Short mmCIF file of C-alpha atoms in Angstrom, two decimals:
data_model
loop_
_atom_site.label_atom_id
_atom_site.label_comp_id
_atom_site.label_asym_id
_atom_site.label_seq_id
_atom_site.Cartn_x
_atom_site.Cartn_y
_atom_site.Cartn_z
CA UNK Y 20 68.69 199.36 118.82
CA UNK Y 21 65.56 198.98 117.21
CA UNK Y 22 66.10 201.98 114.93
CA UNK Y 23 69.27 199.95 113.92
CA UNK Y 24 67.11 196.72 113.17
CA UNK Y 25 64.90 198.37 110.98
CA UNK Y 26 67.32 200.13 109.05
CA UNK Y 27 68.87 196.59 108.71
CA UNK Y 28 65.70 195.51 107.28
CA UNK Y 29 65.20 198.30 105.12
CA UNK Y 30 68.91 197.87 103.63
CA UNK Y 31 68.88 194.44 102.96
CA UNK Y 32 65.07 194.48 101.08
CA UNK Y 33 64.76 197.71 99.61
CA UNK Y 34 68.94 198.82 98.94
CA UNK Y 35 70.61 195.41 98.23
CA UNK Y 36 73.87 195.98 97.11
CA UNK Y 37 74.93 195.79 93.05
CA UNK Y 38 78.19 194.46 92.21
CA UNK Y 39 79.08 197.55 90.88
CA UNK Y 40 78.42 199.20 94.37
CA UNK Y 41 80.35 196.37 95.88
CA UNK Y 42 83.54 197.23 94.04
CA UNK Y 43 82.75 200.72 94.71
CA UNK Y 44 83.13 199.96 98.64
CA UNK Y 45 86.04 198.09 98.44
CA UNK Y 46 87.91 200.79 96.17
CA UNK Y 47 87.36 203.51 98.76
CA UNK Y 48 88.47 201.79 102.07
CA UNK Y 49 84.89 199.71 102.78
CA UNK Y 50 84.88 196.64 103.44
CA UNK Y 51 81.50 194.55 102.81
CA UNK Y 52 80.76 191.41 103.89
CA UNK Y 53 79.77 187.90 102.49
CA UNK Y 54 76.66 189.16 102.31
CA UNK Y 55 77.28 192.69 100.38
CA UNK Y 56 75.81 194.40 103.12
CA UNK Y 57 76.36 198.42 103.57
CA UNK Y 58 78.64 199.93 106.29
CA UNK Y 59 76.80 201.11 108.89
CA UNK Y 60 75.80 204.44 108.94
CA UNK Y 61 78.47 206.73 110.57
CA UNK Y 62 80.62 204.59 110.14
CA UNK Y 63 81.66 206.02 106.30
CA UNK Y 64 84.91 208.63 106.48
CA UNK Y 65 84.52 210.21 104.08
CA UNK Y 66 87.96 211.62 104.56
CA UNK Y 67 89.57 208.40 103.78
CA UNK Y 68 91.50 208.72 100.50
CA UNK Y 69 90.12 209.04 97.42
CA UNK Y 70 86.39 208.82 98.97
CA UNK Y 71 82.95 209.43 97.08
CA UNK Y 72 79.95 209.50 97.92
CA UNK Y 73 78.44 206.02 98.69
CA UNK Y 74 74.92 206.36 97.54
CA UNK Y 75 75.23 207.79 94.34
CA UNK Y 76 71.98 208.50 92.05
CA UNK Y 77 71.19 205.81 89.98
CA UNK Y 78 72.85 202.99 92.05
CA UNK Y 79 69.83 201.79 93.58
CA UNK Y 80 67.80 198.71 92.48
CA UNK Y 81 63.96 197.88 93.02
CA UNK Y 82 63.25 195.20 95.24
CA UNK Y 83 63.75 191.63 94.03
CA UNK Y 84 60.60 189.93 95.17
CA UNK Y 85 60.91 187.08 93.31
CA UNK Y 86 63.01 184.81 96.18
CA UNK Y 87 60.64 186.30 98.77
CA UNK Y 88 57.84 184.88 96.68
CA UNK Y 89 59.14 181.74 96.31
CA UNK Y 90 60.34 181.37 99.80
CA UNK Y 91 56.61 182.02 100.64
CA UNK Y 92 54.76 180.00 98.17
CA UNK Y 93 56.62 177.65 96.75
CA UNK Y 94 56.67 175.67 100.07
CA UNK Y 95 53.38 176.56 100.42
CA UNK Y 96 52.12 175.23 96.85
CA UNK Y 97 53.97 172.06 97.40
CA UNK Y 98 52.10 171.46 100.60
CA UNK Y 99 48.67 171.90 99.08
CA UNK Y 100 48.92 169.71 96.38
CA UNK Y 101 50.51 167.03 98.48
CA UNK Y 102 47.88 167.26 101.41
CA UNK Y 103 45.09 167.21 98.33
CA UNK Y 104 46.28 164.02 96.75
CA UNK Y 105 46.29 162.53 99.69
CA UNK Y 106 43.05 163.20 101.13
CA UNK Y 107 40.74 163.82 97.91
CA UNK Y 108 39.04 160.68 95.34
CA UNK Y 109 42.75 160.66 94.10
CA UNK Y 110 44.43 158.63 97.02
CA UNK Y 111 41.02 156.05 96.52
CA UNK Y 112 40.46 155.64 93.09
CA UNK Y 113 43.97 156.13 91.70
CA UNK Y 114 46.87 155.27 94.49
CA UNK Y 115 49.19 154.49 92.06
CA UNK Y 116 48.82 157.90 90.32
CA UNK Y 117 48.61 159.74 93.87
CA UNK Y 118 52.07 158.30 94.91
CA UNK Y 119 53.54 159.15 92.10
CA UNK Y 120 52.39 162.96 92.16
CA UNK Y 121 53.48 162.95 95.63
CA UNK Y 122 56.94 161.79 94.55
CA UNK Y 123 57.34 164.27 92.03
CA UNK Y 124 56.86 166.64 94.96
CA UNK Y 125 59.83 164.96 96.26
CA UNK Y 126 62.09 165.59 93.74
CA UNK Y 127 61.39 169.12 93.67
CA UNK Y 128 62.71 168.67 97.63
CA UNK Y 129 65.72 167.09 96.44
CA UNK Y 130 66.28 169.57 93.79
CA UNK Y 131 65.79 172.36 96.13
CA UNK Y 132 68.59 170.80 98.26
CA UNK Y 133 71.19 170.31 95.43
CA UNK Y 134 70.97 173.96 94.88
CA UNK Y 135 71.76 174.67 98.74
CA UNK Y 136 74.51 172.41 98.69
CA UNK Y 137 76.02 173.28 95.97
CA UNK Y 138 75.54 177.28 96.74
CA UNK Y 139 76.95 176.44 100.78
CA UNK Y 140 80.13 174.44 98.20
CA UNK Y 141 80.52 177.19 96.90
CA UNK Y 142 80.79 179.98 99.74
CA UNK Y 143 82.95 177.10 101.65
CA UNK Y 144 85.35 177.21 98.42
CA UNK Y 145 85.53 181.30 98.58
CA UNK Y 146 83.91 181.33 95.12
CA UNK Y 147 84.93 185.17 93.99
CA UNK Y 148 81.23 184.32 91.51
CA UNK Y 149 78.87 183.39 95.18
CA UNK Y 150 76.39 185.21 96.12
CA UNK Y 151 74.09 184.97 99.23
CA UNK Y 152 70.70 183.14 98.67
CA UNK Y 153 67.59 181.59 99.78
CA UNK Y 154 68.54 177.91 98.86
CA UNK Y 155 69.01 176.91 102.34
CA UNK Y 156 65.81 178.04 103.64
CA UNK Y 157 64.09 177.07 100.40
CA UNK Y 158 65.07 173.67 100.70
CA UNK Y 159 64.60 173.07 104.50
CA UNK Y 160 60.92 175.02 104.43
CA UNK Y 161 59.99 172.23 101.08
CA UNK Y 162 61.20 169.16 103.16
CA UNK Y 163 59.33 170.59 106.04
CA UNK Y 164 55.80 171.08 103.82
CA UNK Y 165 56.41 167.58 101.68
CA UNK Y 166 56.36 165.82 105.01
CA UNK Y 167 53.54 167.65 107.21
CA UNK Y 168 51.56 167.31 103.45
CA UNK Y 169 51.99 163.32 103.40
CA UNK Y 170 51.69 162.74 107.08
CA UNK Y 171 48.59 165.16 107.91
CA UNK Y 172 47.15 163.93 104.15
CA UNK Y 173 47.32 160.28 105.23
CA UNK Y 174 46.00 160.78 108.38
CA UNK Y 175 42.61 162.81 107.15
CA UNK Y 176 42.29 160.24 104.67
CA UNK Y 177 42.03 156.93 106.83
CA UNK Y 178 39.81 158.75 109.48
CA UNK Y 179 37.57 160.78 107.34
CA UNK Y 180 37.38 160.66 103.20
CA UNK Y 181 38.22 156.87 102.88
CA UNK Y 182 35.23 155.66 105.15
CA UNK Y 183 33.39 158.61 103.11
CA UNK Y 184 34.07 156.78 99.80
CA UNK Y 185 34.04 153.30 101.12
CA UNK Y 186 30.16 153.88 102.34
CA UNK Y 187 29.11 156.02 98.90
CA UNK Y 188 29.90 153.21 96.87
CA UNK Y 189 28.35 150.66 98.79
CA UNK Y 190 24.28 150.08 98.58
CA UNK Y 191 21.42 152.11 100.50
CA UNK Y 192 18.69 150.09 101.79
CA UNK Y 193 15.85 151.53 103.82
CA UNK Y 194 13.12 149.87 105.62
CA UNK Y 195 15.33 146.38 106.71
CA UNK Y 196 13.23 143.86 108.93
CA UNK Y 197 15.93 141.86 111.20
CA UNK Y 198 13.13 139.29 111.36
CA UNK Y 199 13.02 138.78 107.79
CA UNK Y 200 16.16 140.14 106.26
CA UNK Y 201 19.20 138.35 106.57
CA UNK Y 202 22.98 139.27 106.39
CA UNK Y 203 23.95 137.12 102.96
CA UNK Y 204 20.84 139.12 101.21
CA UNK Y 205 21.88 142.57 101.78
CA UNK Y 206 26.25 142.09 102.07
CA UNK Y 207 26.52 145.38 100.15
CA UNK Y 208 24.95 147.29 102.71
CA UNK Y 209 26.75 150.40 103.81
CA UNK Y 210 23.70 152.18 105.27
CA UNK Y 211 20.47 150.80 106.26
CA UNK Y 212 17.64 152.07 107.65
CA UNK Y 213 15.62 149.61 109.99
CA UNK Y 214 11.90 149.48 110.47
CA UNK Y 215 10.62 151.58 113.60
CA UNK Y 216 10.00 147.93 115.10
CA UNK Y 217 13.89 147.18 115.86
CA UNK Y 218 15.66 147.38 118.95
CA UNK Y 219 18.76 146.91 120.46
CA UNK Y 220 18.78 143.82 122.50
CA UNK Y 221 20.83 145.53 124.92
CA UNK Y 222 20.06 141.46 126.98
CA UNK Y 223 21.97 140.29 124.69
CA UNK Y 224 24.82 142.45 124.32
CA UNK Y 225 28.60 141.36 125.36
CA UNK Y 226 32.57 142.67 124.52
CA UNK Y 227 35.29 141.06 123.29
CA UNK Y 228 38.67 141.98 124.80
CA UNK Y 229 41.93 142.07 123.04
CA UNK Y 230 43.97 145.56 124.28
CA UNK Y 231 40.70 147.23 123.70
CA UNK Y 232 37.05 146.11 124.36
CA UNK Y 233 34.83 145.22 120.95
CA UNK Y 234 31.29 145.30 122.21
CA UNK Y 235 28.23 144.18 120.24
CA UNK Y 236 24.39 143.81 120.80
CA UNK Y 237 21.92 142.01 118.40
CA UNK Y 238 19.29 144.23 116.35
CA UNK Y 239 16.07 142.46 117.16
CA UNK Y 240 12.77 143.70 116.85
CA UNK Y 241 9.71 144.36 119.40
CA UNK Y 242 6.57 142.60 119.81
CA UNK Y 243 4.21 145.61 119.41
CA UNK Y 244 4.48 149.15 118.22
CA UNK Y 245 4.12 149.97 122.36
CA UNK Y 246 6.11 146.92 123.90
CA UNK Y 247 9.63 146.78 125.05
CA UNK Y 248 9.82 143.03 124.97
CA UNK Y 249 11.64 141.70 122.16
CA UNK Y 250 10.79 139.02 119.85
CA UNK Y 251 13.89 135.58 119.95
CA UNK Y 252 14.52 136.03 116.70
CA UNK Y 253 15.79 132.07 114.75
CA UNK Y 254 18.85 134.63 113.49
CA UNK Y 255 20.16 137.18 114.21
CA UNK Y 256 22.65 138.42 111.34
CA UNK Y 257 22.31 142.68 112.24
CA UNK Y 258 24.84 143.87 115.17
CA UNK Y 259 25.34 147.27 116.46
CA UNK Y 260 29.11 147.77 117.68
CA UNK Y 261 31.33 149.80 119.35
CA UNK Y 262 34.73 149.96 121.11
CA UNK Y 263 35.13 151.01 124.63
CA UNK Y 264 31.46 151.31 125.25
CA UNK Y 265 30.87 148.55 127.44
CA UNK Y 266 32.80 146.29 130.25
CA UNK Y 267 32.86 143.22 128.39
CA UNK Y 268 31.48 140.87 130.98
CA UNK Y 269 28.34 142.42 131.60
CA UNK Y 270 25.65 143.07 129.42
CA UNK Y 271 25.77 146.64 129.33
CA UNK Y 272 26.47 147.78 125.92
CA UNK Y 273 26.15 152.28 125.78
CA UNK Y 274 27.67 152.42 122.21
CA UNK Y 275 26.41 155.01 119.56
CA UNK Y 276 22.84 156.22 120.11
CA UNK Y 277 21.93 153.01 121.84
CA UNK Y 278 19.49 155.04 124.10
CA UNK Y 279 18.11 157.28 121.38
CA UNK Y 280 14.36 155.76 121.18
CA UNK Y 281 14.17 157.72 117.16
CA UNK Y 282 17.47 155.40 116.04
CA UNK Y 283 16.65 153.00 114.02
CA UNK Y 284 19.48 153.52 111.03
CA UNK Y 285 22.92 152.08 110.83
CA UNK Y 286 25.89 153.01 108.95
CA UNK Y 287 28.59 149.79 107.91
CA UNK Y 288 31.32 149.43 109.57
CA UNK Y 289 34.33 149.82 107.21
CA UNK Y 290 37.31 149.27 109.39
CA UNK Y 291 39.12 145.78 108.14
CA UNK Y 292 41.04 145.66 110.86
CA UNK Y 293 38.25 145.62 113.96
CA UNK Y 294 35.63 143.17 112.15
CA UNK Y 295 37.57 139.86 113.22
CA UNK Y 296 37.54 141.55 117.02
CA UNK Y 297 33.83 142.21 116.29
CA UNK Y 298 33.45 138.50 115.14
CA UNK Y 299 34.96 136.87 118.04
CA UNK Y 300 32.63 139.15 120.00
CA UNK Y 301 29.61 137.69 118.51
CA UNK Y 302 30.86 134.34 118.61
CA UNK Y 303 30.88 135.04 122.65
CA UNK Y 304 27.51 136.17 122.70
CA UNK Y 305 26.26 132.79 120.78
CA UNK Y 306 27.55 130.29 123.07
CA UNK Y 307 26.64 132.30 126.06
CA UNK Y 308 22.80 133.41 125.00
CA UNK Y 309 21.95 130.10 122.91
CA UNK Y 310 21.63 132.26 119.55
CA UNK Y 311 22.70 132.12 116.13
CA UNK Y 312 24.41 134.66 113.59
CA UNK Y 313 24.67 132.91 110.41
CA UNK Y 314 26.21 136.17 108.71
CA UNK Y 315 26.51 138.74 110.92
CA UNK Y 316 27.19 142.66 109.69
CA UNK Y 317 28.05 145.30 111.82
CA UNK Y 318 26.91 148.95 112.20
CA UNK Y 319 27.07 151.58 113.82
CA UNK Y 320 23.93 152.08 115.45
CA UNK Y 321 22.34 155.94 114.94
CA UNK Y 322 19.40 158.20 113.73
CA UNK Y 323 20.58 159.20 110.45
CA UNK Y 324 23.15 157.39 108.70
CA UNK Y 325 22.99 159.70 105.90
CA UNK Y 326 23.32 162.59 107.84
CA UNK Y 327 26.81 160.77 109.41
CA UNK Y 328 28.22 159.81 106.00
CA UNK Y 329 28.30 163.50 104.56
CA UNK Y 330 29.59 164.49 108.08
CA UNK Y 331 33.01 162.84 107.13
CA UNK Y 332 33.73 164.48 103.86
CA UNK Y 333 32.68 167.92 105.75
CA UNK Y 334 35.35 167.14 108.26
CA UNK Y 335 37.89 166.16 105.32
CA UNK Y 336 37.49 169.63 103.68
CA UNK Y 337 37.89 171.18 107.00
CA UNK Y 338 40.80 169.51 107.80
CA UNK Y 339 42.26 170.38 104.75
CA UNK Y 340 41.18 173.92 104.97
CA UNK Y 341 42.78 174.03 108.19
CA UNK Y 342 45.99 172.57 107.27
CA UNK Y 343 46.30 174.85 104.39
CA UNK Y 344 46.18 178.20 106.43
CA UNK Y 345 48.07 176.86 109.64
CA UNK Y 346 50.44 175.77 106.74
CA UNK Y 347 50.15 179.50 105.36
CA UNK Y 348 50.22 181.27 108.31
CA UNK Y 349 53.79 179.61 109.48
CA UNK Y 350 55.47 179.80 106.12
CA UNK Y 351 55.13 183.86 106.46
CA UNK Y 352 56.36 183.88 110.01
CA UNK Y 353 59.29 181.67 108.90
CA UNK Y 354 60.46 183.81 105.99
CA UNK Y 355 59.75 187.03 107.86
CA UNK Y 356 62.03 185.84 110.74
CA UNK Y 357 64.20 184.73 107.56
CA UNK Y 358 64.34 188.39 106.15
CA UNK Y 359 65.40 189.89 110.00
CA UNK Y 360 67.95 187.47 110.01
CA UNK Y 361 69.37 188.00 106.84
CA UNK Y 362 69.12 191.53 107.30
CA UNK Y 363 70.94 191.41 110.66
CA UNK Y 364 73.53 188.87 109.72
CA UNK Y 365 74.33 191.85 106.84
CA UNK Y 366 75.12 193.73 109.64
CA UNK Y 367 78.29 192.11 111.19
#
């Protein structure tokens, strides 16, 4: 059985069948299939009427790579570009131009699957002019890429290079007093570095609940360089936040590096959709602690903001990276399987 298989194989890559050998067949008593496959050996008699010799010198033809190599990399192309525009500066600085290259990639999905239709027409019709072909596969394995490209793209985008971008373009500002400094001074703040004074006034700290819990503690600053009590600061515009890092109804906030005693950096928060959570929260903790946040902004509290920012885009690239030779690595175990298939279906 398995010599059979890879005979198969070897038949349908290496032998495929001319036209000329086709008629050949059929003249002598053969009969090939749909797909122009050979009659298995042994199974040639050669004392049927009129019978030559079926593989005659000269009759055989190289091996077409060229549908292989599309099968393989077309699919594979059309997923790299599409998972690039998506993730890279494209998707933020030009969406307009990024849907419309991923679009075009589209089209080449729907073209791809005019050709299979119009090739399974034509074997349906009995078209004498058909011949077997890779449209099918072609056009399923492009649909396939186009989609895990734009969802998997999308997805690295929001959670990695988009907060990248949003905090490059915003300002750096080191050395921030939350005594002195307050929010409507510095709005454009996307990473700040605090004086070694501040401290979370973990006292002070309280969640919001809405499905899940928005917690936030004031940044305030310490008496002394060796005291843990905190100055009552008039405002207090600087909050550290986090979600799911503390009950809600207790001050006991354990978001970020809240316990790191070398933190004293945050890094903006960029996600629209949790700030009005976040405000709410802070509106909570100024009617229950008898404090005021004229403007608050909220970070995220931690050691090295910098260090965090260029984190992202390294996980972007590796995502992509990833995605490209997962991607890869199926497309040649789908056209292999493909091939086998093929080959075997020759067979019957």
């Amino acid at each position: 059985a398995h010599t059979t298989l890879v005979r198969d194989f070897l038949i349908a890559l290496i032998l495929p069948v001319s036209e000329s050998t086709t008629r050949m067949y059929a003249s002598n008593g053969f009969q090939t299939d749909s797909y122009g496959a050979f009659p298995e050996a042994g199974s040639l008699d050669m004392s049927a009427k009129g019978a030559t010799p079926a593989f005659l010198r000269g009759q055989r033809r190289r091996l077409n790579v060229v549908p292989l190599f599309i099968a393989l990399f077309g699919p594979w192309a059309l997923f790299g570009i599409v998972f690039a525009v998506m993730t890279f500066s494209v998707h933020y600085e030009q969406p307009y131009l990024a849907y419309l290259i991923v679009a075009l990639g589209f089209l080449a999905v729907v073209g791809t699957g005019v050709a299979a239709f119009n090739a399974k027409r034509r074997k349906l019709l009995k078209d004498p002019g058909y011949e077997p072909s890779w449209y099918m596969f072609l056009f399923l394995s492009m649909l396939l890429a186009w989609t895990a490209a734009f969802v998997a793209g999308d997805v690295n985008f929001y959670q990695n290079t988009q907060p990248y971008f949003d905090l490059k373009n915003l300002n750096v500002y080191p050395d921030v007093d939350p005594a002195v400094m307050r929010g409507q001074m510095i709005m454009d703040a996307g990473r700040i570095g605090f004086t070694s004074s501040a401290r979370l006034d973990l006292k002070r700290s309280i969640g919001f609940k809405n499905v899940d819990v928005y917690c936030v503690a004031p940044v305030s600053k310490a008496k002394n360089a060796t005291s843990k009590d905190l100055e009552t600061l008039p405002n207090y515009d600087f909050w550290a936040v986090g979600v799911n890092c503390c009950s809600g109804n207790a001050p006991d906030f354990h978001c970020g590096e809240f316990n790191s005693a070398t933190a004293h950096g945050g890094l903006r928060l960029t996600r629209d959709d949790q700030r009005p959570f976040f405000r709410l929260a802070v509106q909570q903790a100024e009617a229950a602690y008898n404090i005021k946040a004229v403007h608050p902004l909220f970070f995220i509290w931690m050691k090295d903001p910098h260090a965090a920012t260029e984190s992202m885009w390294v996980e972007g690239v590796k995502e992509y990276m990833i995605g490209l030779f997962t991607h890869f690595s199926v497309q040649m175990f789908l056209v292999a399987s493909a091939t086998l298939v093929f080959a075997r279906i020759g067979q019957l």
